[in-house]
Amino acid sequence: MVNLKNNRTEKMETINVGIFGHIDHGKTTLLHKLTGVWASRYTEELKRGITIKLGYADVVLYNDNGEFNTQGKGEAVRHISFVDSPGHEMLMATMMSGAALIDVAILLVSAIEGIKPQTREHLMALQAKKIKNIIIVQNKIDLVDKDKAKKNYEDIKEFLKGKCDAPIIPVSAQQGVNVQEIWKALIGMEIPERDTKSEPVFLIARSFDINRPGTTPKDLHGAVLGGSLKRGILRVGDIIEIKPGRLVKEANQYRFEKLKCKIENLFKGSKKTDNLTPGGSMSIETSLDMALGKSDLLAGNVVSLEGKLPEITTHLKINYNLFPQVYGVSGEAKVENLKISETLMLSVNTSITAGIVRSLKNNVLEVELKMPIVAFKGDNIGIARNINAHWRLIGYGEIV
Ligand code: GDP
Ligand code: MG
């Protein structure tokens, strides 16, 4: 985990890096090579050999006379939080929530398989989420000869044309070839300006109960919220509000009730801290009943100080754009126009919600949501449609 050699690392900038790409192109292997952490921690993932949930790993990067390492040699230069995302076509929504947390994206393309549907769909999702810092990793170069590697490189360049001008780094994640180049590219990325003046907005990507069975009541910890602080500052002792909150049933009607609690502890990566500023993977230990945090129950919720979040809403107005084609399926499929009454899947920050199209005017779409969300004006949205029983990204938009 985070190796803190001296106090200077406290003040170091943190960037959040997401790893994306088609299934089996080597995301989890690359993350392991970069950080020493195997992000597959769930039995189901290990059994099936695929990433289902978002995986996390934090490292401090050191510069030892131009050679980067995570072993503490040389000068500590950057704190990096990685998010590993699933590349399976059915898990696009999870991939989108991962994209909501990051500053920089690494998109993997296997040199053997080349551009596949989720390579295209993930690149479009990153564009929908307005992520400008992208590094393309051409992986598995140990498995191809020079000509094939070159041809694949040219294909990737062609694919990127007009979409983004990301660097392409040939790598073998498994053999650890050229990994230095990835560190160099990451260090070269501009750190986004962090806003610590606004009211805090913390996006919850996961939540858990960290108590071991048999813990005595006085030693019990409250629910823990994992995610990323988008703006503002959070401090231990702050009274926070979580929205939409908890689903309650009242007189045979369901409604969401916001949760109010105290911040008991804060963690940046795995290190305890007394305040959080934007940048990196973080978690908040709250005074909430631990059961409320279980199995990601609060994922998709938003946290701020008491009274500082907008009202939850089931109605959104979106300025939208549709892609010319459905990128997430093999072959060419045109994106048909939106229709009144059709159901879309919308991803807003770390939340995913189904919405029914109620009105369409020029480029403005109004949807009625099945579940309420916290929406901020200007938030970007991924728009997906159910095509052959899978949610496929067909466009993007912005809340107006
Ligand atoms: P993911 O689905 O994108 O997370 O892919 P994984 O990291 O699980 O890798 C899929 C398979 O490809 C595994 O068997 C890896 O060992 C293998 N693999 C990943 N990177 C490389 C590489 O650079 N070279 C070779 N030969 N195999 C690789
Ligand atoms: Mg994986």
PDB file of C-alpha atoms and ligand atoms in Angstrom, residues 23-24 26-29 40 49-52 84-87, ligand 2:
ATOM      1  CA  ILE A  23     -11.990  -7.506 -21.847  1.00  0.00           C
ATOM      2  CA  ASP A  24      -8.746  -9.526 -21.687  1.00  0.00           C
ATOM      3  CA  GLY A  26      -4.595  -6.728 -19.953  1.00  0.00           C
ATOM      4  CA  LYS A  27      -6.011  -4.024 -17.639  1.00  0.00           C
ATOM      5  CA  THR A  28      -5.738  -5.954 -14.390  1.00  0.00           C
ATOM      6  CA  THR A  29      -2.294  -7.308 -15.359  1.00  0.00           C
ATOM      7  CA  SER A  40      -9.339  -8.852  -8.328  1.00  0.00           C
ATOM      8  CA  GLY A  49     -10.994 -14.367 -14.423  1.00  0.00           C
ATOM      9  CA  ILE A  50     -12.807 -11.114 -15.164  1.00  0.00           C
ATOM     10  CA  THR A  51     -13.089  -7.830 -13.338  1.00  0.00           C
ATOM     11  CA  ILE A  52     -16.653  -7.184 -12.186  1.00  0.00           C
ATOM     12  CA  ASP A  84      -9.307  -0.748 -12.575  1.00  0.00           C
ATOM     13  CA  SER A  85     -12.520  -1.091 -14.522  1.00  0.00           C
ATOM     14  CA  PRO A  86     -14.271  -4.058 -16.099  1.00  0.00           C
ATOM     15  CA  GLY A  87     -14.070  -4.379 -19.883  1.00  0.00           C
TER      16      GLY A  87
HETATM   17 MG    MG B   2      -9.684  -7.010 -15.451  1.00  0.00          MG
END
